[in-house]
């Protein structure tokens, strides 16, 4: 029986012994793919699940694909999931996740692998050369100290890849690919592809909390500090060249669903509906995420994606950087830039800088403001309490950005104190008060506030703190951006508040189907059972559909679409829903609700690992400023619009700024959440009854042995 | 607006102390609202420059007060106050403030003898 959608094997790399072995994917099918399989593999292969620092030699890092990778499923073909114990979180680093796009996951599958399990530690720097079934450990001493782009270019050179466009075709025999591992007979012995490489830069080599994994120019796995995990294992890069393909169970069904998607979502370049509200189509919104192609720039996308949210520029810098990395230096570049063009140039070159170092610029989102605050308050700087010789007066210049990123990447200057985490540095410097005043806005688990404040957008904040990191899941938050932008432009409201919550509620099966009140973030409803059900749905949906099936976070779920007569989005729909694509590729007969249930199982596996690491409900709280200060009314943006009910039950878009969270009421909300999840409400630990219903008795056994199984409650 | 004095021009082109910064932000989907304080009019002008990916975030009332109290340009503050009270939308307000601040910076640069940037 062929495994449709899967390559069939998972590669197990033991860096200590330098061995590469195969694990049958079939054994892990019940976990779907991506994160689910990664969690299960971590459970099986990590011998010490009490570790709380990802740089520990026992840590196991899994790089996982999905059955949908390498297929034409819209906005799902090119994502890749990374799991393992992270680095730099606070108070301890959880088993966590990250993800990145591009073509790495598809190439891995074309080489015949559904994922990579990385164990142990090499005695000296290595990179791993994967060419279909051939796997070799190569000396990376010549690459150590080099940035991520140089590393990739040198690996292409070493493997005979001609990366310039003047060499469009290459002979597979010359690349060592016409061997018994060759998996396709349809390529005429030629390829246009170059290997897909995932690498660390100096930030990762020095095992600092800010370290990312980087693939191609601008695909990065930032949160989790997995670059430091690789650095601790002396792993510089993994290069993959695959020539196979992926079997799809029902190609007609797949193409049919893709065509339905096209009919519903593709926008016309000639006559775009600039006021439409939708998600999958990408382009037409009050403000647009994806700039249209011009003479100066071209869209660039992950493999198989219909959107192209990244860009290549004719100026030659900023290529493939699209998200936070293009914005981290913006507030500071404005201090020195004299024109908008110079401002953009500094921003894009600062993006290149962090990509080359393999530096997670997300930490700068609120973190650099905190450092600036310390400097301006006279605490940080030359001859000051927190000694720093960096030229802080030059903040905003590209030169300062380079010096700062270098220091933090090489553990020099303040980088020495910050290498284990930013909140850890605050504690070391005696600056805990900054977490009370909000001068340091690191809201959850040592990660900075994302830009969707937990005091306003509840599902984002609650989901983050009940999980393991800044959630970074945009399931519902398009409501805020779309509605607030419409208000900002005074454009017509295409979907009124009551209608938009009903459109969502139709698809929130099983916990919140037909319950629009789950989206009511008004003061009277913000600690309710309804909001707990919304957060549960989000966590379970994401654990399977986004992080295991690897549907892109920026495009799924799709709740509403003004291009369709009934305004219904694709999510869970019978003709273009997530489960339709999954089933077409794998041959499964999964219902949408089955996928949510699978996500619940994965979520429970993760929670069990966190509990083994030491989690207790008493640890689950936001940074103090979230309770002690109010979200400033209209100072960072004029309003935070969200559908809310008034005392008469009437829905309207309402501004959520100007409030804080009540710690006592949030504790009550946690109790509701734990009860709904079937976890002990006093500890947050899983109960045997809950786990056994999901056929996870083996997890309950391990928790019992560790003395961390939740008591049954009546 | 009448051209500013040389003294005011230099102030308009300079920076204010950190404690006098103007809170501001930028809505950049999907990143979110990014904080970014302002310490000069030229920073504010760059913040408000039209951009197809994002929207500037500023409180107009706080802004007008800041221009009057911290920058010390009552004429510009009055012009801004009248402008923001008569806009059709927040974005329209941003564009008009952008134009006014740009005009004032041009005036200040001419008076101060600096190169006028466009």
Coordinates of N, CA and C in Angstrom, one line a residue, chain A residues 8-205:
Chain A
X8 N 8.0 8.4 2.8 CA 8.0 7.1 3.3 C 9.1 6.8 4.4
X9 N 10.1 7.7 4.5 CA 11.1 7.5 5.5 C 11.5 8.9 6.2
X10 N 11.9 8.8 7.4 CA 12.4 9.9 8.1 C 13.9 9.7 8.4
X11 N 14.7 10.7 8.2 CA 16.2 10.5 8.3 C 16.6 10.8 9.8
X12 N 17.3 9.9 10.3 CA 17.8 10.1 11.7 C 19.3 10.3 11.7
X13 N 19.7 11.5 12.1 CA 21.1 11.8 12.1 C 21.6 11.8 13.5
X14 N 22.6 11.0 13.8 CA 23.2 11.0 15.1 C 24.6 11.7 14.9
X15 N 24.7 12.9 15.3 CA 25.9 13.7 15.1 C 27.1 13.2 15.9
X16 N 26.8 12.6 17.0 CA 27.9 12.1 17.9 C 28.6 11.0 17.2
X17 N 27.8 10.0 16.7 CA 28.4 8.8 16.0 C 28.5 9.0 14.5
X18 N 28.0 10.1 14.0 CA 28.0 10.4 12.5 C 27.4 9.2 11.8
X19 N 26.2 8.9 12.2 CA 25.4 7.9 11.5 C 24.2 8.5 11.0
X20 N 23.7 7.9 9.9 CA 22.5 8.3 9.2 C 21.6 7.1 9.0
X21 N 20.5 7.0 9.6 CA 19.6 5.8 9.5 C 18.2 6.3 9.1
X22 N 17.4 5.3 8.7 CA 16.1 5.6 8.3 C 15.0 5.1 9.3
X23 N 14.0 5.9 9.5 CA 12.9 5.5 10.3 C 11.7 5.4 9.4
X24 N 10.9 4.4 9.5 CA 9.7 4.3 8.7 C 8.7 5.3 9.1
X25 N 8.3 6.1 8.1 CA 7.3 7.1 8.4 C 6.0 6.5 8.9
X26 N 5.7 5.3 8.4 CA 4.4 4.7 8.7 C 4.1 4.6 10.2
X27 N 5.2 4.4 11.0 CA 5.0 4.3 12.4 C 4.4 5.6 13.0
X28 N 4.6 6.7 12.4 CA 4.2 8.0 12.9 C 3.0 8.6 12.2
X29 N 2.3 7.8 11.4 CA 1.3 8.4 10.5 C 0.1 9.0 11.4
X30 N -0.1 8.4 12.6 CA -1.2 8.9 13.4 C -1.0 10.3 13.8
X31 N 0.2 10.9 13.6 CA 0.5 12.2 14.0 C 0.4 13.2 12.8
X32 N 0.1 12.7 11.6 CA -0.2 13.5 10.5 C 1.1 13.9 9.7
X33 N 1.9 14.7 10.3 CA 3.1 15.2 9.7 C 3.7 16.4 10.5
X34 N 4.6 17.1 9.9 CA 5.1 18.3 10.5 C 5.3 18.3 12.0
X35 N 4.6 19.2 12.7 CA 4.8 19.3 14.2 C 4.3 18.0 14.9
X36 N 3.2 17.5 14.5 CA 2.7 16.3 15.2 C 3.7 15.2 15.2
X37 N 4.3 14.9 14.0 CA 5.3 13.8 13.9 C 6.5 14.3 14.7
X38 N 6.9 15.5 14.6 CA 8.1 16.0 15.3 C 7.9 15.8 16.8
X39 N 6.8 16.1 17.3 CA 6.6 16.0 18.8 C 6.7 14.5 19.1
X40 N 6.1 13.6 18.3 CA 6.1 12.2 18.6 C 7.5 11.7 18.5
X41 N 8.3 12.1 17.5 CA 9.7 11.7 17.4 C 10.5 12.2 18.6
X42 N 10.3 13.5 19.0 CA 11.0 14.0 20.1 C 10.7 13.1 21.4
X43 N 9.4 12.8 21.5 CA 9.0 11.9 22.6 C 9.8 10.6 22.6
X44 N 9.9 10.0 21.5 CA 10.6 8.7 21.4 C 12.1 8.8 21.5
X45 N 12.7 9.9 21.0 CA 14.1 9.9 20.8 C 14.9 10.8 21.8
X46 N 14.2 11.7 22.5 CA 14.8 12.5 23.5 C 14.8 11.7 24.8
X47 N 16.0 11.4 25.3 CA 16.0 10.5 26.5 C 15.8 11.3 27.8
X48 N 16.0 12.6 27.8 CA 15.8 13.3 29.0 C 14.9 14.5 28.7
X49 N 13.6 14.3 29.0 CA 12.6 15.3 28.7 C 12.4 16.4 29.8
X50 N 13.4 16.4 30.7 CA 13.4 17.4 31.8 C 14.3 18.6 31.4
X51 N 15.0 18.5 30.3 CA 16.0 19.5 29.9 C 15.2 20.8 29.6
X52 N 15.8 21.9 30.0 CA 15.1 23.2 29.9 C 16.0 24.2 29.1
X53 N 17.0 23.7 28.4 CA 17.8 24.6 27.6 C 18.2 23.8 26.3
X54 N 17.8 24.3 25.2 CA 18.0 23.6 23.9 C 19.4 23.3 23.6
X55 N 20.3 23.9 24.3 CA 21.7 23.6 24.0 C 22.3 22.4 24.7
X56 N 21.4 21.8 25.5 CA 21.8 20.5 26.2 C 22.0 19.4 25.1
X57 N 23.1 18.6 25.3 CA 23.4 17.6 24.3 C 22.2 16.6 24.1
X58 N 21.3 16.4 25.1 CA 20.3 15.5 25.0 C 19.1 16.0 24.1
X59 N 19.2 17.3 23.8 CA 18.1 17.8 23.0 C 18.0 17.2 21.6
X60 N 16.8 17.0 21.1 CA 16.6 16.4 19.8 C 15.8 17.5 19.0
X61 N 16.3 17.8 17.8 CA 15.7 18.8 17.0 C 15.2 18.1 15.7
X62 N 13.9 18.3 15.4 CA 13.3 17.7 14.3 C 12.9 18.7 13.2
X63 N 13.3 18.5 12.0 CA 13.0 19.3 10.8 C 11.9 18.5 10.0
X64 N 10.7 19.0 10.0 CA 9.6 18.1 9.5 C 8.9 18.7 8.3
X65 N 8.4 17.8 7.4 CA 7.6 18.2 6.3 C 6.2 17.8 6.5
X66 N 5.3 18.0 5.5 CA 3.9 17.6 5.6 C 3.6 16.8 4.3
X67 N 2.6 16.0 4.3 CA 2.2 15.4 3.0 C 1.9 16.3 1.9
X68 N 1.6 17.6 2.3 CA 1.2 18.6 1.3 C 2.4 19.2 0.6
X69 N 3.5 19.2 1.3 CA 4.7 19.8 0.7 C 5.1 19.2 -0.7
X70 N 5.4 20.0 -1.6 CA 5.8 19.5 -2.9 C 4.6 19.2 -3.8
X71 N 3.4 19.6 -3.3 CA 2.2 19.5 -4.2 C 1.7 20.9 -4.5
X72 N 0.6 20.9 -5.2 CA 0.0 22.2 -5.6 C -1.1 22.7 -4.7
X73 N -1.1 22.2 -3.5 CA -2.1 22.7 -2.5 C -1.8 24.2 -2.3
X74 N -2.8 25.1 -2.5 CA -2.5 26.5 -2.4 C -2.0 26.9 -1.0
X75 N -0.9 27.6 -1.0 CA -0.3 28.2 0.2 C -0.2 27.1 1.3
X76 N 0.4 26.0 0.9 CA 0.7 24.9 1.8 C 1.9 24.0 1.4
X77 N 2.4 24.3 0.2 CA 3.4 23.4 -0.4 C 4.8 23.6 0.1
X78 N 5.1 24.7 0.7 CA 6.5 25.1 0.9 C 6.9 25.3 2.3
X79 N 6.0 25.1 3.3 CA 6.4 25.4 4.7 C 7.2 24.2 5.3
X80 N 8.0 24.5 6.3 CA 8.8 23.4 7.0 C 8.7 23.7 8.5
X81 N 8.5 22.7 9.3 CA 8.4 22.8 10.8 C 9.6 22.4 11.5
X82 N 10.0 23.1 12.5 CA 11.1 22.8 13.4 C 10.6 22.6 14.8
X83 N 11.0 21.6 15.5 CA 10.6 21.4 16.9 C 11.8 20.9 17.7
X84 N 11.7 21.1 19.0 CA 12.8 20.7 19.9 C 12.7 21.7 21.1
X85 N 13.6 21.5 22.1 CA 13.7 22.4 23.2 C 14.4 23.7 22.7
X86 N 13.8 24.8 23.0 CA 14.3 26.1 22.5 C 15.4 26.7 23.4
X87 N 15.8 27.9 23.1 CA 16.9 28.6 23.8 C 16.4 30.0 24.1
X88 N 16.7 30.5 25.3 CA 16.5 31.9 25.6 C 15.1 32.3 26.1
X89 N 14.3 31.3 26.3 CA 12.9 31.7 26.8 C 13.0 31.8 28.4
X90 N 11.9 32.3 28.9 CA 11.9 32.6 30.4 C 10.6 32.2 31.0
X91 N 10.6 31.6 32.2 CA 11.7 31.3 33.0 C 12.6 30.1 32.6
X92 N 12.0 29.2 31.8 CA 12.8 28.2 31.2 C 12.4 28.0 29.7
X93 N 13.2 27.4 29.0 CA 13.0 27.2 27.6 C 12.2 25.9 27.3
X94 N 11.0 26.1 26.8 CA 10.1 25.0 26.6 C 10.5 24.2 25.3
X95 N 9.9 23.0 25.3 CA 9.8 22.3 24.0 C 9.0 23.2 23.1
X96 N 9.5 23.6 22.0 CA 8.8 24.6 21.2 C 8.9 24.4 19.7
X97 N 8.5 25.4 19.0 CA 8.5 25.2 17.5 C 8.9 26.4 16.8
X98 N 9.2 26.3 15.5 CA 9.4 27.4 14.6 C 9.1 26.9 13.2
X99 N 9.1 27.7 12.3 CA 8.8 27.3 10.9 C 9.4 28.2 9.9
X100 N 9.6 27.8 8.7 CA 10.1 28.6 7.7 C 9.5 28.2 6.3
X101 N 9.6 29.0 5.3 CA 9.1 28.7 4.0 C 10.3 28.5 3.0
X102 N 9.9 28.5 1.7 CA 10.9 28.3 0.7 C 10.8 27.0 0.0
X103 N 11.9 26.3 -0.2 CA 11.8 25.1 -1.0 C 12.6 23.9 -0.3
X104 N 12.9 24.2 1.0 CA 13.7 23.1 1.7 C 12.8 21.9 1.9
X105 N 11.6 22.1 2.4 CA 10.8 20.9 2.7 C 10.4 20.1 1.5
X106 N 10.2 20.8 0.4 CA 9.8 20.1 -0.9 C 11.1 19.3 -1.4
X107 N 12.2 19.9 -1.3 CA 13.4 19.2 -1.8 C 13.7 18.0 -0.9
X108 N 13.4 18.2 0.4 CA 13.7 17.0 1.3 C 12.8 15.9 0.9
X109 N 11.5 16.2 0.6 CA 10.6 15.1 0.2 C 11.1 14.5 -1.2
X110 N 11.5 15.4 -2.1 CA 11.9 14.9 -3.4 C 13.2 14.0 -3.3
X111 N 13.9 14.2 -2.1 CA 15.1 13.3 -1.9 C 14.7 12.0 -1.2
X112 N 13.4 12.0 -0.8 CA 12.9 10.7 -0.2 C 12.7 10.7 1.3
X113 N 12.7 11.9 1.9 CA 12.6 12.0 3.3 C 11.4 12.9 3.8
X114 N 10.7 12.4 4.8 CA 9.6 13.2 5.4 C 10.1 14.1 6.5
X115 N 11.3 13.9 7.0 CA 11.8 14.8 8.0 C 13.2 14.3 8.4
X116 N 13.7 15.1 9.3 CA 15.1 14.8 9.8 C 15.1 14.9 11.3
X117 N 15.5 13.9 12.0 CA 15.7 13.9 13.5 C 17.2 14.1 13.7
X118 N 17.5 15.2 14.5 CA 18.9 15.5 14.7 C 19.2 15.3 16.2
X119 N 20.2 14.4 16.4 CA 20.5 14.0 17.8 C 22.0 14.2 18.0
X120 N 22.4 14.3 19.3 CA 23.8 14.3 19.6 C 24.6 15.5 19.3
X121 N 25.9 15.5 19.3 CA 26.7 16.6 19.0 C 28.0 16.2 18.3
X122 N 28.3 16.8 17.2 CA 29.5 16.4 16.5 C 30.7 16.9 17.2
X123 N 31.8 16.2 17.1 CA 33.1 16.6 17.8 C 33.7 17.9 17.2
X124 N 33.4 18.1 15.9 CA 33.9 19.4 15.3 C 32.8 19.8 14.3
X125 N 32.9 21.0 13.8 CA 31.8 21.5 12.9 C 31.6 20.6 11.7
X126 N 30.4 20.3 11.4 CA 30.0 19.5 10.2 C 28.9 20.2 9.4
X127 N 28.8 19.8 8.2 CA 27.5 20.1 7.5 C 27.1 18.7 6.8
X128 N 25.8 18.6 6.6 CA 25.3 17.3 6.1 C 24.9 17.4 4.7
X129 N 25.4 16.6 3.9 CA 25.1 16.6 2.4 C 24.2 15.4 2.1
X130 N 22.9 15.8 1.7 CA 21.9 14.8 1.4 C 21.6 14.9 -0.1
X131 N 21.9 13.8 -0.8 CA 21.5 13.7 -2.2 C 20.7 12.4 -2.4
X132 N 19.4 12.6 -2.5 CA 18.5 11.5 -2.5 C 18.8 10.7 -1.2
X133 N 19.1 9.4 -1.4 CA 19.3 8.5 -0.3 C 20.7 8.6 0.3
X134 N 21.6 9.2 -0.4 CA 23.0 9.3 0.0 C 23.1 10.4 1.0
X135 N 23.6 10.1 2.2 CA 23.8 11.1 3.3 C 25.2 11.1 3.7
X136 N 25.9 12.2 3.7 CA 27.3 12.2 4.2 C 27.5 13.4 5.1
X137 N 28.4 13.2 6.1 CA 28.8 14.2 7.0 C 30.1 14.9 6.5
X138 N 30.0 16.2 6.3 CA 31.2 16.9 5.6 C 31.8 17.8 6.7
X139 N 33.1 18.0 6.5 CA 33.8 18.9 7.4 C 33.3 20.4 7.1
X140 N 32.9 21.1 8.2 CA 32.5 22.4 8.1 C 33.5 23.4 8.7
X141 N 34.7 23.0 9.0 CA 35.6 23.9 9.7 C 35.9 25.1 8.8
X142 N 35.9 24.9 7.4 CA 36.1 26.0 6.5 C 34.9 26.9 6.4
X143 N 33.8 26.5 6.8 CA 32.5 27.3 6.8 C 32.3 28.0 8.1
X144 N 32.8 27.5 9.2 CA 32.6 28.1 10.5 C 33.0 29.5 10.5
X145 N 32.2 30.4 11.0 CA 32.6 31.8 11.0 C 32.0 32.6 9.8
X146 N 31.5 31.8 8.9 CA 30.9 32.5 7.7 C 29.4 32.7 7.8
X147 N 28.9 33.7 7.1 CA 27.5 34.1 7.2 C 26.7 33.1 6.4
X148 N 25.4 33.1 6.6 CA 24.5 32.1 6.0 C 24.5 32.1 4.5
X149 N 24.7 33.3 3.9 CA 24.6 33.4 2.4 C 25.9 32.8 1.9
X150 N 27.1 33.2 2.5 CA 28.3 32.7 2.0 C 28.4 31.2 2.2
X151 N 27.9 30.7 3.3 CA 27.9 29.3 3.5 C 27.1 28.6 2.4
X152 N 26.0 29.1 2.1 CA 25.2 28.4 1.0 C 25.9 28.4 -0.3
X153 N 26.5 29.6 -0.6 CA 27.3 29.6 -1.9 C 28.4 28.7 -1.9
X154 N 29.1 28.6 -0.8 CA 30.3 27.7 -0.7 C 29.9 26.2 -0.8
X155 N 28.7 25.9 -0.2 CA 28.3 24.5 -0.3 C 27.8 24.2 -1.8
X156 N 27.2 25.2 -2.4 CA 26.9 25.0 -3.8 C 28.1 24.7 -4.6
X157 N 29.2 25.5 -4.3 CA 30.4 25.3 -5.1 C 31.0 23.9 -4.8
X158 N 31.0 23.5 -3.5 CA 31.6 22.3 -3.1 C 30.9 21.1 -3.7
X159 N 29.6 21.3 -3.9 CA 28.8 20.1 -4.4 C 28.6 20.2 -6.0
X160 N 29.3 21.2 -6.6 CA 29.2 21.2 -8.0 C 28.0 21.9 -8.6
X161 N 27.2 22.6 -7.7 CA 26.0 23.2 -8.2 C 26.4 24.6 -8.9
X162 N 25.9 24.8 -10.1 CA 26.1 26.1 -10.7 C 25.0 26.9 -10.4
X163 N 25.2 27.9 -9.5 CA 24.0 28.6 -9.0 C 23.6 29.8 -9.9
X164 N 24.5 30.2 -10.9 CA 24.2 31.3 -11.7 C 23.2 30.9 -12.8
X165 N 22.4 31.9 -13.2 CA 21.4 31.6 -14.2 C 21.9 31.2 -15.6
X166 N 23.2 31.5 -15.8 CA 23.8 31.2 -17.1 C 24.0 29.7 -17.2
X167 N 23.8 28.9 -16.2 CA 23.9 27.5 -16.2 C 22.6 26.9 -15.9
X168 N 21.6 27.0 -16.8 CA 20.2 26.6 -16.5 C 20.1 25.1 -16.3
X169 N 20.8 24.3 -17.0 CA 20.7 22.8 -16.9 C 21.9 22.2 -16.3
X170 N 21.8 21.2 -15.5 CA 22.9 20.5 -15.0 C 22.7 19.0 -15.1
X171 N 23.8 18.3 -15.3 CA 23.8 16.9 -15.4 C 23.7 16.2 -14.1
X172 N 22.7 15.3 -13.9 CA 22.5 14.7 -12.6 C 23.7 13.8 -12.3
X173 N 24.3 13.2 -13.3 CA 25.5 12.3 -13.1 C 26.6 13.1 -12.4
X174 N 26.8 14.3 -13.0 CA 27.9 15.2 -12.4 C 27.6 15.6 -11.0
X175 N 26.4 15.6 -10.6 CA 26.0 16.0 -9.3 C 25.9 14.8 -8.3
X176 N 26.3 13.7 -8.8 CA 26.2 12.5 -8.0 C 24.8 12.0 -7.7
X177 N 23.9 12.3 -8.6 CA 22.5 12.0 -8.3 C 22.0 10.8 -9.1
X178 N 22.7 10.4 -10.1 CA 22.3 9.2 -10.9 C 22.8 7.9 -10.2
X179 N 22.3 7.7 -9.1 CA 22.7 6.5 -8.3 C 21.5 5.7 -8.0
X180 N 21.7 4.7 -7.1 CA 20.5 3.9 -6.8 C 19.5 4.7 -6.1
X181 N 19.9 5.8 -5.5 CA 18.9 6.7 -4.9 C 18.1 7.5 -5.8
X182 N 18.4 7.5 -7.1 CA 17.7 8.3 -8.0 C 16.3 7.9 -8.1
X183 N 15.3 8.8 -8.0 CA 14.0 8.4 -7.7 C 13.0 8.7 -8.8
X184 N 13.5 9.3 -9.9 CA 12.6 9.6 -11.0 C 13.1 9.2 -12.3
X185 N 12.3 8.8 -13.2 CA 12.8 8.4 -14.5 C 12.4 9.4 -15.5
X186 N 11.9 10.6 -15.1 CA 11.3 11.5 -16.0 C 12.1 12.8 -16.3
X187 N 13.3 12.8 -15.8 CA 14.0 14.1 -15.8 C 15.1 14.1 -16.9
X188 N 15.2 13.1 -17.7 CA 16.2 13.1 -18.8 C 17.6 13.3 -18.3
X189 N 17.8 13.0 -17.0 CA 19.2 13.1 -16.4 C 19.7 14.5 -16.2
X190 N 18.7 15.5 -16.3 CA 19.1 16.9 -16.1 C 18.2 17.5 -15.1
X191 N 18.8 18.6 -14.5 CA 18.0 19.3 -13.5 C 18.3 20.8 -13.7
X192 N 17.3 21.6 -13.3 CA 17.5 23.1 -13.2 C 17.6 23.5 -11.8
X193 N 17.5 22.6 -10.9 CA 17.5 22.9 -9.5 C 18.9 23.0 -8.8
X194 N 18.9 23.8 -7.8 CA 20.1 23.8 -7.0 C 19.7 23.3 -5.6
X195 N 20.6 22.8 -4.8 CA 20.3 22.2 -3.6 C 19.7 23.2 -2.6
X196 N 18.8 22.7 -1.8 CA 18.1 23.6 -0.8 C 18.9 23.4 0.5
X197 N 19.3 24.6 1.1 CA 20.3 24.5 2.2 C 19.7 25.3 3.4
X198 N 19.8 24.7 4.6 CA 19.4 25.4 5.8 C 20.7 25.5 6.7
X199 N 20.9 26.8 7.1 CA 22.2 27.0 7.7 C 22.1 28.0 8.9
X200 N 23.2 28.0 9.7 CA 23.3 29.0 10.7 C 24.4 29.9 10.4
X201 N 24.4 31.1 11.0 CA 25.5 32.1 10.9 C 26.2 32.2 12.2
X202 N 26.9 33.3 12.4 CA 27.7 33.5 13.6 C 26.8 33.5 14.8
X203 N 25.6 34.0 14.7 CA 24.7 34.0 15.9 C 24.5 32.6 16.5
X204 N 24.3 31.7 15.5 CA 24.0 30.3 16.0 C 25.3 29.6 16.4
X205 N 26.4 29.9 15.7 CA 27.7 29.3 16.1 C 28.0 29.6 17.5

